Amino acid sequence: MIKLSQRAWNNVIIVSMLVLIMLFNFSSSFLNDGSKQDLSSLTLVPTNMVITTMAFEQDKVERIGQGWRTTSGKYARGNSNEELESLVEHWINAEISLFDPSPNWASPSLTVQLWFAGQALPIEYQFMQLDDKTLVKIDQQTYQLISPSYQMLTLSE
């Protein structure tokens, strides 16, 4: 057995932990290279982002603890927690693809702001119906909504 002082053993442990951290860091990027998403299919909500608030034109859906509540300027709506969880899941799982032609965005049919955990400013989503397509404008970039339908991303009356 090697005789080292307490301080030397502490240094050995620290260096070995740093080597392990570097190994895990490099191995995760190496192992995940083959599973990159197709650039033509993206998600509406950025990956690994947690939604805290959804502000529709008149209603607001807020995260409270492990559940959700809905409020508006006039009254609180009677949506159940399961309906609101389903709405948030639809947003998280919604797929979009890049839309090349830039249409005239004079009047979007719906504007939604999403706040995410750890971010001070919301991301604004503008929806517009164009023929049989639903278009979404995010940060001056236009996308086409693939799934789910536009109605699944709104609060039903």
mmCIF file of C-alpha atoms in Angstrom, residues 1-5 9 12:
data_model
loop_
_atom_site.group_PDB
_atom_site.id
_atom_site.type_symbol
_atom_site.label_atom_id
_atom_site.label_comp_id
_atom_site.label_asym_id
_atom_site.label_seq_id
_atom_site.Cartn_x
_atom_site.Cartn_y
_atom_site.Cartn_z
ATOM 1 C CA MET A 1 0.000 0.000 0.000
ATOM 2 C CA ILE A 2 1.211 3.473 -0.825
ATOM 3 C CA LYS A 3 1.783 5.673 2.175
ATOM 4 C CA LEU A 4 0.427 9.151 1.500
ATOM 5 C CA SER A 5 -0.572 11.894 3.849
ATOM 6 C CA TRP A 9 -5.068 11.410 -0.621
ATOM 7 C CA VAL A 12 -5.755 12.142 -5.492
#
